[in-house]
mmCIF file of N, CA and C in Angstrom:
data_model
loop_
_atom_site.group_PDB
_atom_site.id
_atom_site.type_symbol
_atom_site.label_atom_id
_atom_site.label_comp_id
_atom_site.label_asym_id
_atom_site.label_seq_id
_atom_site.Cartn_x
_atom_site.Cartn_y
_atom_site.Cartn_z
ATOM 1 N N UNK A 1 -1.544 28.410 8.052
ATOM 2 C CA UNK A 1 -1.095 28.709 6.944
ATOM 3 C C UNK A 1 -0.152 26.782 6.094
ATOM 4 N N UNK A 2 -0.496 26.584 5.826
ATOM 5 C CA UNK A 2 0.170 25.553 4.610
ATOM 6 C C UNK A 2 1.063 26.472 4.230
ATOM 7 N N UNK A 3 2.616 25.221 4.656
ATOM 8 C CA UNK A 3 3.916 25.232 3.431
ATOM 9 C C UNK A 3 3.308 25.809 2.383
ATOM 10 N N UNK A 4 3.415 24.666 1.618
ATOM 11 C CA UNK A 4 3.266 24.213 -0.012
ATOM 12 C C UNK A 4 2.023 25.026 -0.157
ATOM 13 N N UNK A 5 0.834 25.155 -0.635
ATOM 14 C CA UNK A 5 -0.668 25.319 -1.980
ATOM 15 C C UNK A 5 -0.303 25.042 -3.028
ATOM 16 N N UNK A 6 -1.440 25.041 -3.520
ATOM 17 C CA UNK A 6 -1.564 24.579 -5.295
ATOM 18 C C UNK A 6 -0.774 25.839 -5.830
ATOM 19 N N UNK A 7 -1.015 27.219 -5.267
ATOM 20 C CA UNK A 7 -0.559 28.489 -5.700
ATOM 21 C C UNK A 7 0.478 28.691 -5.954
ATOM 22 N N UNK A 8 1.341 27.926 -5.307
ATOM 23 C CA UNK A 8 2.782 28.008 -4.740
ATOM 24 C C UNK A 8 3.404 26.841 -6.109
ATOM 25 N N UNK A 9 2.798 26.329 -6.527
ATOM 26 C CA UNK A 9 3.097 25.161 -7.928
ATOM 27 C C UNK A 9 3.452 25.667 -9.490
ATOM 28 N N UNK A 10 3.784 26.282 -9.336
ATOM 29 C CA UNK A 10 4.044 26.914 -11.105
ATOM 30 C C UNK A 10 4.897 26.637 -11.249
ATOM 31 N N UNK A 11 4.382 25.906 -13.242
ATOM 32 C CA UNK A 11 4.815 25.579 -13.858
ATOM 33 C C UNK A 11 6.844 25.969 -14.074
ATOM 34 N N UNK A 12 7.495 24.980 -14.314
ATOM 35 C CA UNK A 12 9.241 25.544 -14.465
ATOM 36 C C UNK A 12 9.920 25.169 -13.107
ATOM 37 N N UNK A 13 8.997 25.668 -11.748
ATOM 38 C CA UNK A 13 9.506 25.947 -10.484
ATOM 39 C C UNK A 13 10.321 24.199 -10.267
ATOM 40 N N UNK A 14 11.291 24.762 -9.982
ATOM 41 C CA UNK A 14 12.179 23.084 -9.480
ATOM 42 C C UNK A 14 12.784 23.661 -8.210
ATOM 43 N N UNK A 15 12.189 22.497 -7.346
ATOM 44 C CA UNK A 15 12.287 21.989 -5.854
ATOM 45 C C UNK A 15 13.289 21.042 -5.450
ATOM 46 N N UNK A 16 13.956 21.875 -4.647
ATOM 47 C CA UNK A 16 15.409 20.208 -4.428
ATOM 48 C C UNK A 16 15.058 19.603 -3.266
ATOM 49 N N UNK A 17 15.091 18.339 -3.503
ATOM 50 C CA UNK A 17 14.608 17.439 -2.197
ATOM 51 C C UNK A 17 15.248 16.811 -1.536
ATOM 52 N N UNK A 18 17.077 17.258 -1.652
ATOM 53 C CA UNK A 18 18.090 16.709 -0.713
ATOM 54 C C UNK A 18 18.747 15.975 -1.463
ATOM 55 N N UNK A 19 19.664 15.296 -0.463
ATOM 56 C CA UNK A 19 20.970 14.047 -0.819
ATOM 57 C C UNK A 19 20.279 13.434 0.258
ATOM 58 N N UNK A 20 20.494 12.078 -0.280
ATOM 59 C CA UNK A 20 20.811 10.312 0.583
ATOM 60 C C UNK A 20 22.467 10.137 -0.043
ATOM 61 N N UNK A 21 22.866 9.402 1.144
ATOM 62 C CA UNK A 21 23.823 8.226 0.329
ATOM 63 C C UNK A 21 23.259 6.904 0.850
ATOM 64 N N UNK A 22 23.360 6.182 -0.323
ATOM 65 C CA UNK A 22 22.535 4.606 -0.592
ATOM 66 C C UNK A 22 23.629 3.876 0.615
ATOM 67 N N UNK A 23 22.901 3.398 1.525
ATOM 68 C CA UNK A 23 23.361 2.151 2.556
ATOM 69 C C UNK A 23 22.664 1.288 1.832
ATOM 70 N N UNK A 24 24.266 0.302 2.326
ATOM 71 C CA UNK A 24 23.996 -1.559 1.790
ATOM 72 C C UNK A 24 23.067 -1.811 2.546
ATOM 73 N N UNK A 25 23.506 -2.069 3.630
ATOM 74 C CA UNK A 25 22.249 -2.967 4.983
ATOM 75 C C UNK A 25 20.830 -2.520 4.522
ATOM 76 N N UNK A 26 20.613 -1.253 4.654
ATOM 77 C CA UNK A 26 19.147 -0.839 4.395
ATOM 78 C C UNK A 26 18.950 -1.665 2.915
ATOM 79 N N UNK A 27 19.531 -1.170 1.705
ATOM 80 C CA UNK A 27 19.227 -1.625 1.033
ATOM 81 C C UNK A 27 18.979 -2.654 0.324
ATOM 82 N N UNK A 28 20.025 -3.759 1.134
ATOM 83 C CA UNK A 28 19.724 -5.292 0.910
ATOM 84 C C UNK A 28 18.676 -5.305 1.724
ATOM 85 N N UNK A 29 18.267 -5.108 3.256
ATOM 86 C CA UNK A 29 16.607 -5.523 3.655
ATOM 87 C C UNK A 29 15.488 -5.564 2.770
ATOM 88 N N UNK A 30 15.583 -4.170 2.590
ATOM 89 C CA UNK A 30 14.665 -3.664 0.840
ATOM 90 C C UNK A 30 14.346 -4.670 0.017
ATOM 91 N N UNK A 31 15.442 -5.036 -0.581
ATOM 92 C CA UNK A 31 15.511 -5.732 -1.466
ATOM 93 C C UNK A 31 15.081 -7.506 -1.288
ATOM 94 N N UNK A 32 15.067 -8.053 0.097
ATOM 95 C CA UNK A 32 15.706 -9.277 1.186
ATOM 96 C C UNK A 32 13.805 -9.219 1.165
ATOM 97 N N UNK A 33 13.141 -8.310 1.636
ATOM 98 C CA UNK A 33 11.204 -8.008 1.988
ATOM 99 C C UNK A 33 10.758 -8.004 0.710
ATOM 100 N N UNK A 34 11.504 -6.923 -0.468
ATOM 101 C CA UNK A 34 10.287 -6.344 -1.377
ATOM 102 C C UNK A 34 10.633 -6.907 -2.835
ATOM 103 N N UNK A 35 12.105 -7.445 -2.972
ATOM 104 C CA UNK A 35 12.393 -7.373 -5.021
ATOM 105 C C UNK A 35 13.833 -8.590 -4.579
ATOM 106 N N UNK A 36 13.514 -9.483 -3.753
ATOM 107 C CA UNK A 36 14.605 -10.706 -3.748
ATOM 108 C C UNK A 36 15.343 -11.432 -5.201
ATOM 109 N N UNK A 37 15.568 -10.222 -5.718
ATOM 110 C CA UNK A 37 16.135 -10.929 -6.903
ATOM 111 C C UNK A 37 17.693 -11.587 -6.832
ATOM 112 N N UNK A 38 18.304 -11.804 -7.683
ATOM 113 C CA UNK A 38 19.685 -12.283 -7.196
ATOM 114 C C UNK A 38 20.773 -11.209 -7.511
ATOM 115 N N UNK A 39 20.615 -10.426 -8.239
ATOM 116 C CA UNK A 39 21.967 -9.071 -8.287
ATOM 117 C C UNK A 39 21.224 -8.066 -7.218
ATOM 118 N N UNK A 40 20.154 -7.835 -6.632
ATOM 119 C CA UNK A 40 19.788 -7.232 -5.155
ATOM 120 C C UNK A 40 20.714 -8.169 -4.046
ATOM 121 N N UNK A 41 20.475 -9.040 -3.850
ATOM 122 C CA UNK A 41 21.291 -9.682 -2.705
ATOM 123 C C UNK A 41 22.188 -9.918 -2.924
ATOM 124 N N UNK A 42 23.161 -10.540 -4.310
ATOM 125 C CA UNK A 42 24.579 -11.196 -4.183
ATOM 126 C C UNK A 42 25.372 -10.483 -5.027
ATOM 127 N N UNK A 43 26.646 -10.403 -4.521
ATOM 128 C CA UNK A 43 27.651 -9.549 -4.689
ATOM 129 C C UNK A 43 27.628 -10.296 -6.600
ATOM 130 N N UNK A 44 28.603 -11.567 -6.081
ATOM 131 C CA UNK A 44 28.481 -12.102 -7.367
ATOM 132 C C UNK A 44 27.160 -12.382 -8.601
ATOM 133 N N UNK A 45 25.984 -12.319 -8.114
ATOM 134 C CA UNK A 45 25.362 -12.444 -9.189
ATOM 135 C C UNK A 45 24.977 -10.676 -9.936
ATOM 136 N N UNK A 46 25.361 -10.235 -8.895
ATOM 137 C CA UNK A 46 25.060 -8.877 -9.285
ATOM 138 C C UNK A 46 26.347 -8.348 -10.344
ATOM 139 N N UNK A 47 27.355 -8.725 -10.068
ATOM 140 C CA UNK A 47 28.731 -8.700 -11.246
ATOM 141 C C UNK A 47 28.616 -9.661 -12.889
ATOM 142 N N UNK A 48 27.816 -10.232 -12.077
ATOM 143 C CA UNK A 48 27.761 -11.390 -13.417
ATOM 144 C C UNK A 48 26.477 -10.770 -14.024
ATOM 145 N N UNK A 49 25.511 -10.243 -13.558
ATOM 146 C CA UNK A 49 24.614 -9.341 -14.323
ATOM 147 C C UNK A 49 24.388 -8.625 -15.414
ATOM 148 N N UNK A 50 24.077 -8.158 -16.401
ATOM 149 C CA UNK A 50 23.776 -6.774 -17.096
ATOM 150 C C UNK A 50 24.097 -5.300 -15.924
ATOM 151 N N UNK A 51 23.291 -5.353 -14.813
ATOM 152 C CA UNK A 51 24.047 -4.168 -14.327
ATOM 153 C C UNK A 51 25.280 -3.855 -13.545
ATOM 154 N N UNK A 52 26.064 -4.943 -13.528
ATOM 155 C CA UNK A 52 27.331 -4.719 -13.263
ATOM 156 C C UNK A 52 27.968 -5.082 -11.743
ATOM 157 N N UNK A 53 26.951 -5.214 -11.064
ATOM 158 C CA UNK A 53 27.319 -5.562 -9.704
ATOM 159 C C UNK A 53 26.359 -5.270 -8.255
ATOM 160 N N UNK A 54 26.560 -5.210 -7.177
ATOM 161 C CA UNK A 54 24.973 -5.146 -6.858
ATOM 162 C C UNK A 54 24.231 -4.194 -6.657
ATOM 163 N N UNK A 55 22.867 -4.157 -6.921
ATOM 164 C CA UNK A 55 22.335 -2.823 -7.077
ATOM 165 C C UNK A 55 20.994 -2.661 -6.615
ATOM 166 N N UNK A 56 20.745 -1.569 -6.141
ATOM 167 C CA UNK A 56 19.260 -1.497 -5.751
ATOM 168 C C UNK A 56 18.372 -1.281 -6.621
ATOM 169 N N UNK A 57 17.424 -2.150 -5.708
ATOM 170 C CA UNK A 57 16.007 -2.291 -6.474
ATOM 171 C C UNK A 57 15.611 -1.289 -6.949
ATOM 172 N N UNK A 58 14.539 -0.803 -7.990
ATOM 173 C CA UNK A 58 14.365 0.442 -8.553
ATOM 174 C C UNK A 58 13.416 1.039 -7.470
ATOM 175 N N UNK A 59 12.643 0.000 -6.583
ATOM 176 C CA UNK A 59 12.169 0.359 -5.881
ATOM 177 C C UNK A 59 12.269 1.027 -4.664
ATOM 178 N N UNK A 60 13.287 0.213 -4.060
ATOM 179 C CA UNK A 60 14.418 1.130 -3.461
ATOM 180 C C UNK A 60 14.308 2.628 -3.758
ATOM 181 N N UNK A 61 14.946 2.926 -4.783
ATOM 182 C CA UNK A 61 15.267 4.042 -4.980
ATOM 183 C C UNK A 61 13.964 4.851 -4.342
ATOM 184 N N UNK A 62 12.928 4.385 -5.764
ATOM 185 C CA UNK A 62 11.564 5.307 -5.908
ATOM 186 C C UNK A 62 11.136 5.693 -4.268
ATOM 187 N N UNK A 63 11.865 4.810 -3.247
ATOM 188 C CA UNK A 63 10.718 4.520 -2.146
ATOM 189 C C UNK A 63 11.925 5.875 -1.202
ATOM 190 N N UNK A 64 12.705 6.006 -1.717
ATOM 191 C CA UNK A 64 13.690 6.770 -1.031
ATOM 192 C C UNK A 64 13.137 8.296 -1.566
ATOM 193 N N UNK A 65 13.189 8.327 -3.220
ATOM 194 C CA UNK A 65 13.173 9.446 -3.632
ATOM 195 C C UNK A 65 11.112 10.087 -3.029
ATOM 196 N N UNK A 66 10.404 9.245 -2.449
ATOM 197 C CA UNK A 66 9.650 9.316 -2.401
ATOM 198 C C UNK A 66 9.809 10.081 -0.865
ATOM 199 N N UNK A 67 10.250 9.651 0.048
ATOM 200 C CA UNK A 67 10.640 10.002 1.701
ATOM 201 C C UNK A 67 11.225 11.624 1.135
ATOM 202 N N UNK A 68 11.898 11.461 0.466
ATOM 203 C CA UNK A 68 12.615 12.638 0.359
ATOM 204 C C UNK A 68 11.459 14.211 0.106
ATOM 205 N N UNK A 69 10.058 13.231 -1.321
ATOM 206 C CA UNK A 69 9.292 14.665 -1.689
ATOM 207 C C UNK A 69 9.011 15.056 -0.210
ATOM 208 N N UNK A 70 8.224 13.408 0.429
ATOM 209 C CA UNK A 70 7.033 13.672 1.569
ATOM 210 C C UNK A 70 7.985 14.802 2.432
ATOM 211 N N UNK A 71 9.668 14.478 2.757
ATOM 212 C CA UNK A 71 9.484 15.763 3.752
ATOM 213 C C UNK A 71 10.120 16.877 3.056
ATOM 214 N N UNK A 72 10.091 17.146 1.763
ATOM 215 C CA UNK A 72 10.403 18.167 1.384
ATOM 216 C C UNK A 72 9.312 19.345 0.788
ATOM 217 N N UNK A 73 7.902 18.512 0.432
ATOM 218 C CA UNK A 73 7.070 18.771 -0.251
ATOM 219 C C UNK A 73 5.725 18.756 0.827
ATOM 220 N N UNK A 74 5.480 17.479 0.843
ATOM 221 C CA UNK A 74 4.177 17.546 1.162
ATOM 222 C C UNK A 74 3.331 17.406 2.671
ATOM 223 N N UNK A 75 4.729 17.635 3.453
ATOM 224 C CA UNK A 75 4.500 17.355 4.913
ATOM 225 C C UNK A 75 4.136 18.933 5.490
ATOM 226 N N UNK A 76 2.951 18.893 5.796
ATOM 227 C CA UNK A 76 2.326 20.916 6.082
ATOM 228 C C UNK A 76 2.115 20.918 4.668
ATOM 229 N N UNK A 77 1.660 20.495 3.617
ATOM 230 C CA UNK A 77 1.275 20.655 2.182
ATOM 231 C C UNK A 77 -0.393 21.021 2.214
ATOM 232 N N UNK A 78 -1.226 21.112 1.182
ATOM 233 C CA UNK A 78 -2.360 21.046 1.157
ATOM 234 C C UNK A 78 -2.523 20.233 0.124
ATOM 235 N N UNK A 79 -1.818 18.943 0.310
ATOM 236 C CA UNK A 79 -1.543 17.537 -0.276
ATOM 237 C C UNK A 79 -2.991 17.047 -0.480
ATOM 238 N N UNK A 80 -3.612 16.579 -1.393
ATOM 239 C CA UNK A 80 -4.874 16.098 -1.139
ATOM 240 C C UNK A 80 -4.618 14.473 -2.035
ATOM 241 N N UNK A 81 -3.349 13.999 -2.139
ATOM 242 C CA UNK A 81 -3.025 12.839 -2.513
ATOM 243 C C UNK A 81 -2.571 12.828 -3.955
ATOM 244 N N UNK A 82 -2.280 11.962 -4.932
ATOM 245 C CA UNK A 82 -2.298 10.986 -6.259
ATOM 246 C C UNK A 82 -3.323 10.742 -6.946
ATOM 247 N N UNK A 83 -4.046 10.936 -7.932
ATOM 248 C CA UNK A 83 -3.772 9.661 -8.802
ATOM 249 C C UNK A 83 -3.435 8.295 -9.589
ATOM 250 N N UNK A 84 -2.247 8.945 -9.386
ATOM 251 C CA UNK A 84 -1.245 7.596 -10.079
ATOM 252 C C UNK A 84 -0.335 8.899 -10.559
ATOM 253 N N UNK A 85 0.423 7.698 -11.580
ATOM 254 C CA UNK A 85 1.795 8.494 -12.262
ATOM 255 C C UNK A 85 1.736 7.907 -13.896
ATOM 256 N N UNK A 86 2.750 8.290 -14.658
ATOM 257 C CA UNK A 86 2.231 8.357 -16.024
ATOM 258 C C UNK A 86 3.917 7.781 -16.159
ATOM 259 N N UNK A 87 4.409 7.812 -15.759
ATOM 260 C CA UNK A 87 5.603 7.685 -16.289
ATOM 261 C C UNK A 87 6.744 6.990 -14.499
ATOM 262 N N UNK A 88 7.417 6.132 -14.943
ATOM 263 C CA UNK A 88 8.624 5.767 -13.726
ATOM 264 C C UNK A 88 9.356 4.680 -14.373
ATOM 265 N N UNK A 89 10.693 5.161 -14.285
ATOM 266 C CA UNK A 89 11.581 5.040 -14.681
ATOM 267 C C UNK A 89 12.749 4.763 -14.272
ATOM 268 N N UNK A 90 13.649 3.639 -14.145
ATOM 269 C CA UNK A 90 15.319 3.292 -13.843
ATOM 270 C C UNK A 90 16.694 3.091 -14.864
ATOM 271 N N UNK A 91 16.869 4.139 -15.375
ATOM 272 C CA UNK A 91 17.776 3.978 -16.689
ATOM 273 C C UNK A 91 19.333 3.785 -16.244
ATOM 274 N N UNK A 92 19.517 4.258 -14.888
ATOM 275 C CA UNK A 92 20.932 3.253 -14.787
ATOM 276 C C UNK A 92 20.974 3.084 -13.066
ATOM 277 N N UNK A 93 21.528 1.593 -12.687
ATOM 278 C CA UNK A 93 21.423 1.259 -11.898
ATOM 279 C C UNK A 93 22.193 2.234 -10.376
ATOM 280 N N UNK A 94 21.401 1.732 -9.074
ATOM 281 C CA UNK A 94 21.741 2.377 -8.272
ATOM 282 C C UNK A 94 22.566 1.118 -7.231
ATOM 283 N N UNK A 95 23.972 2.006 -6.752
ATOM 284 C CA UNK A 95 24.892 1.041 -6.352
ATOM 285 C C UNK A 95 25.144 1.681 -4.658
ATOM 286 N N UNK A 96 25.618 0.342 -3.833
ATOM 287 C CA UNK A 96 26.000 0.763 -2.510
ATOM 288 C C UNK A 96 26.920 2.039 -2.338
ATOM 289 N N UNK A 97 26.587 3.233 -1.666
ATOM 290 C CA UNK A 97 27.410 4.116 -1.651
ATOM 291 C C UNK A 97 27.303 5.439 -2.592
ATOM 292 N N UNK A 98 26.809 5.052 -3.308
ATOM 293 C CA UNK A 98 25.865 6.168 -4.258
ATOM 294 C C UNK A 98 25.143 7.665 -3.742
ATOM 295 N N UNK A 99 25.884 8.641 -3.691
ATOM 296 C CA UNK A 99 25.313 9.458 -3.500
ATOM 297 C C UNK A 99 24.159 10.535 -4.324
ATOM 298 N N UNK A 100 22.726 10.448 -3.982
ATOM 299 C CA UNK A 100 21.860 10.509 -4.902
ATOM 300 C C UNK A 100 21.339 12.034 -4.449
ATOM 301 N N UNK A 101 20.332 12.433 -5.278
ATOM 302 C CA UNK A 101 20.173 13.568 -5.426
ATOM 303 C C UNK A 101 19.423 14.289 -5.862
ATOM 304 N N UNK A 102 17.889 14.218 -4.864
ATOM 305 C CA UNK A 102 16.882 14.397 -5.823
ATOM 306 C C UNK A 102 15.787 15.649 -5.785
ATOM 307 N N UNK A 103 14.732 15.696 -7.268
ATOM 308 C CA UNK A 103 14.579 17.131 -7.209
ATOM 309 C C UNK A 103 13.249 17.124 -7.628
ATOM 310 N N UNK A 104 12.157 18.135 -7.825
ATOM 311 C CA UNK A 104 10.698 17.814 -8.182
ATOM 312 C C UNK A 104 10.488 18.528 -9.293
ATOM 313 N N UNK A 105 10.246 18.785 -9.975
ATOM 314 C CA UNK A 105 10.116 20.199 -11.195
ATOM 315 C C UNK A 105 8.255 20.041 -11.135
ATOM 316 N N UNK A 106 7.545 21.098 -11.605
ATOM 317 C CA UNK A 106 6.575 21.058 -11.865
ATOM 318 C C UNK A 106 6.430 21.580 -13.198
ATOM 319 N N UNK A 107 5.398 20.476 -14.341
ATOM 320 C CA UNK A 107 5.221 20.861 -15.340
ATOM 321 C C UNK A 107 4.460 21.723 -15.676
ATOM 322 N N UNK A 108 2.998 21.429 -15.217
ATOM 323 C CA UNK A 108 1.923 22.273 -15.462
ATOM 324 C C UNK A 108 1.206 22.027 -14.426
ATOM 325 N N UNK A 109 -0.250 23.203 -14.214
ATOM 326 C CA UNK A 109 -1.086 23.219 -13.136
ATOM 327 C C UNK A 109 -2.481 23.792 -13.401
ATOM 328 N N UNK A 110 -3.317 23.200 -12.678
ATOM 329 C CA UNK A 110 -4.196 23.712 -13.191
ATOM 330 C C UNK A 110 -5.386 23.476 -12.024
ATOM 331 N N UNK A 111 -6.393 24.699 -11.965
ATOM 332 C CA UNK A 111 -7.611 24.512 -11.113
ATOM 333 C C UNK A 111 -8.555 22.769 -11.753
ATOM 334 N N UNK A 112 -9.050 22.426 -10.964
ATOM 335 C CA UNK A 112 -10.314 21.416 -11.371
ATOM 336 C C UNK A 112 -11.398 21.518 -11.860
ATOM 337 N N UNK A 113 -11.770 20.919 -12.572
ATOM 338 C CA UNK A 113 -12.971 21.861 -13.302
ATOM 339 C C UNK A 113 -14.429 21.646 -12.302
ATOM 340 N N UNK A 114 -14.282 20.319 -11.407
ATOM 341 C CA UNK A 114 -15.652 19.931 -11.088
ATOM 342 C C UNK A 114 -15.615 20.211 -9.430
ATOM 343 N N UNK A 115 -14.007 20.549 -8.660
ATOM 344 C CA UNK A 115 -14.061 21.266 -7.462
ATOM 345 C C UNK A 115 -12.900 22.237 -6.955
ATOM 346 N N UNK A 116 -13.681 23.363 -6.790
ATOM 347 C CA UNK A 116 -13.244 24.360 -7.019
ATOM 348 C C UNK A 116 -12.221 24.947 -6.433
ATOM 349 N N UNK A 117 -11.885 24.105 -5.170
ATOM 350 C CA UNK A 117 -10.316 24.626 -4.116
ATOM 351 C C UNK A 117 -9.915 23.095 -4.437
ATOM 352 N N UNK A 118 -9.330 22.624 -5.549
ATOM 353 C CA UNK A 118 -8.789 21.959 -5.853
ATOM 354 C C UNK A 118 -7.772 22.008 -6.766
ATOM 355 N N UNK A 119 -6.571 21.984 -6.971
ATOM 356 C CA UNK A 119 -5.706 21.793 -7.895
ATOM 357 C C UNK A 119 -5.022 20.960 -8.839
ATOM 358 N N UNK A 120 -5.054 20.342 -9.713
ATOM 359 C CA UNK A 120 -4.372 19.451 -10.267
ATOM 360 C C UNK A 120 -2.328 19.753 -10.607
ATOM 361 N N UNK A 121 -1.713 18.975 -10.120
ATOM 362 C CA UNK A 121 -0.218 19.369 -10.878
ATOM 363 C C UNK A 121 0.701 18.273 -11.386
ATOM 364 N N UNK A 122 1.090 18.677 -12.050
ATOM 365 C CA UNK A 122 1.522 17.353 -13.196
ATOM 366 C C UNK A 122 2.721 17.654 -13.191
ATOM 367 N N UNK A 123 3.876 16.462 -12.554
ATOM 368 C CA UNK A 123 5.014 17.097 -11.976
ATOM 369 C C UNK A 123 6.099 16.069 -12.014
ATOM 370 N N UNK A 124 7.378 16.157 -12.331
ATOM 371 C CA UNK A 124 8.400 15.307 -12.981
ATOM 372 C C UNK A 124 9.592 14.833 -11.378
ATOM 373 N N UNK A 125 9.784 13.951 -10.718
ATOM 374 C CA UNK A 125 10.621 13.767 -9.798
ATOM 375 C C UNK A 125 11.643 13.255 -11.074
ATOM 376 N N UNK A 126 12.752 13.475 -10.129
ATOM 377 C CA UNK A 126 14.559 12.932 -10.506
ATOM 378 C C UNK A 126 15.234 12.437 -9.134
ATOM 379 N N UNK A 127 15.870 11.578 -9.381
ATOM 380 C CA UNK A 127 16.995 10.924 -8.571
ATOM 381 C C UNK A 127 18.026 11.125 -9.403
ATOM 382 N N UNK A 128 19.413 12.042 -9.380
ATOM 383 C CA UNK A 128 20.485 11.730 -9.864
ATOM 384 C C UNK A 128 21.809 11.140 -8.820
ATOM 385 N N UNK A 129 22.444 10.393 -9.767
ATOM 386 C CA UNK A 129 24.277 9.948 -9.251
ATOM 387 C C UNK A 129 24.918 11.238 -10.069
ATOM 388 N N UNK A 130 25.250 12.669 -9.233
ATOM 389 C CA UNK A 130 26.359 13.225 -10.352
ATOM 390 C C UNK A 130 25.109 13.519 -11.336
ATOM 391 N N UNK A 131 25.630 13.646 -12.428
ATOM 392 C CA UNK A 131 24.996 14.321 -13.815
ATOM 393 C C UNK A 131 23.409 13.285 -14.008
ATOM 394 N N UNK A 132 24.001 12.087 -13.679
ATOM 395 C CA UNK A 132 23.327 11.265 -13.889
ATOM 396 C C UNK A 132 22.094 10.822 -13.895
ATOM 397 N N UNK A 133 21.007 10.586 -14.794
ATOM 398 C CA UNK A 133 19.660 10.324 -13.940
ATOM 399 C C UNK A 133 19.377 8.510 -13.695
ATOM 400 N N UNK A 134 19.079 8.518 -12.518
ATOM 401 C CA UNK A 134 18.959 6.741 -11.828
ATOM 402 C C UNK A 134 17.203 7.100 -12.051
ATOM 403 N N UNK A 135 16.536 7.770 -11.495
ATOM 404 C CA UNK A 135 15.034 6.973 -11.108
ATOM 405 C C UNK A 135 14.291 8.646 -11.617
ATOM 406 N N UNK A 136 13.265 8.854 -12.558
ATOM 407 C CA UNK A 136 12.197 9.740 -13.351
ATOM 408 C C UNK A 136 10.938 9.138 -12.989
ATOM 409 N N UNK A 137 10.261 9.794 -12.378
ATOM 410 C CA UNK A 137 8.350 9.678 -12.711
ATOM 411 C C UNK A 137 7.641 10.895 -12.959
ATOM 412 N N UNK A 138 6.894 10.549 -13.431
ATOM 413 C CA UNK A 138 6.049 12.156 -14.208
ATOM 414 C C UNK A 138 4.773 11.323 -13.591
ATOM 415 N N UNK A 139 4.017 11.973 -12.861
ATOM 416 C CA UNK A 139 2.501 12.127 -12.146
ATOM 417 C C UNK A 139 1.868 13.243 -12.030
ATOM 418 N N UNK A 140 0.796 13.403 -11.037
ATOM 419 C CA UNK A 140 0.108 14.107 -10.579
ATOM 420 C C UNK A 140 -0.707 14.371 -9.868
ATOM 421 N N UNK A 141 -0.825 15.292 -8.474
ATOM 422 C CA UNK A 141 -0.368 15.619 -7.488
ATOM 423 C C UNK A 141 -1.707 16.486 -7.085
ATOM 424 N N UNK A 142 -2.593 16.110 -6.168
ATOM 425 C CA UNK A 142 -3.731 17.056 -6.361
ATOM 426 C C UNK A 142 -3.554 18.090 -5.013
ATOM 427 N N UNK A 143 -3.586 19.094 -4.649
ATOM 428 C CA UNK A 143 -3.183 20.343 -3.618
ATOM 429 C C UNK A 143 -4.043 21.109 -3.673
ATOM 430 N N UNK A 144 -4.742 21.393 -2.391
ATOM 431 C CA UNK A 144 -5.902 22.077 -2.226
ATOM 432 C C UNK A 144 -5.743 23.912 -2.761
ATOM 433 N N UNK A 145 -6.073 24.325 -2.467
ATOM 434 C CA UNK A 145 -5.956 26.054 -2.767
ATOM 435 C C UNK A 145 -6.151 26.892 -1.542
ATOM 436 N N UNK A 146 -5.325 27.930 -1.125
ATOM 437 C CA UNK A 146 -5.712 28.617 -0.707
ATOM 438 C C UNK A 146 -6.867 29.685 -0.703
ATOM 439 N N UNK A 147 -6.313 29.946 -1.556
ATOM 440 C CA UNK A 147 -7.887 31.061 -2.710
ATOM 441 C C UNK A 147 -9.561 29.932 -3.006
ATOM 442 N N UNK A 148 -10.278 30.632 -2.991
ATOM 443 C CA UNK A 148 -11.336 29.671 -3.222
ATOM 444 C C UNK A 148 -11.395 30.245 -5.366
#
């Protein structure tokens, strides 16, 4: 029996996804490979930028959130993937040493009209530093049902 199926994803449910500390070396390695902008790679460039310091790529922050989502929800679930997101925001910069707390909120859920064993779930994922939202994404997940 899967840990999480469509029936478990009830609108209003909030699923905690844990905490992670932003590791500077890992953050820099990611930026070097995938987002080599100066404020993601160099202390002085970061300090001189509007971001106020060496900061993580938003894509890195999103990747960390995704890992938590996989570990706490998708692994062992009835997930069938996602057709995409309607929102991906990074309203605050993330810095080395920050502690981020992630969560998932179920916004809506409905059965597919064309596939009776499939549910479509709209969700919002958030990462927080303290009470500040540093990443937010709204997307649809496709989950198999337990019952026909």
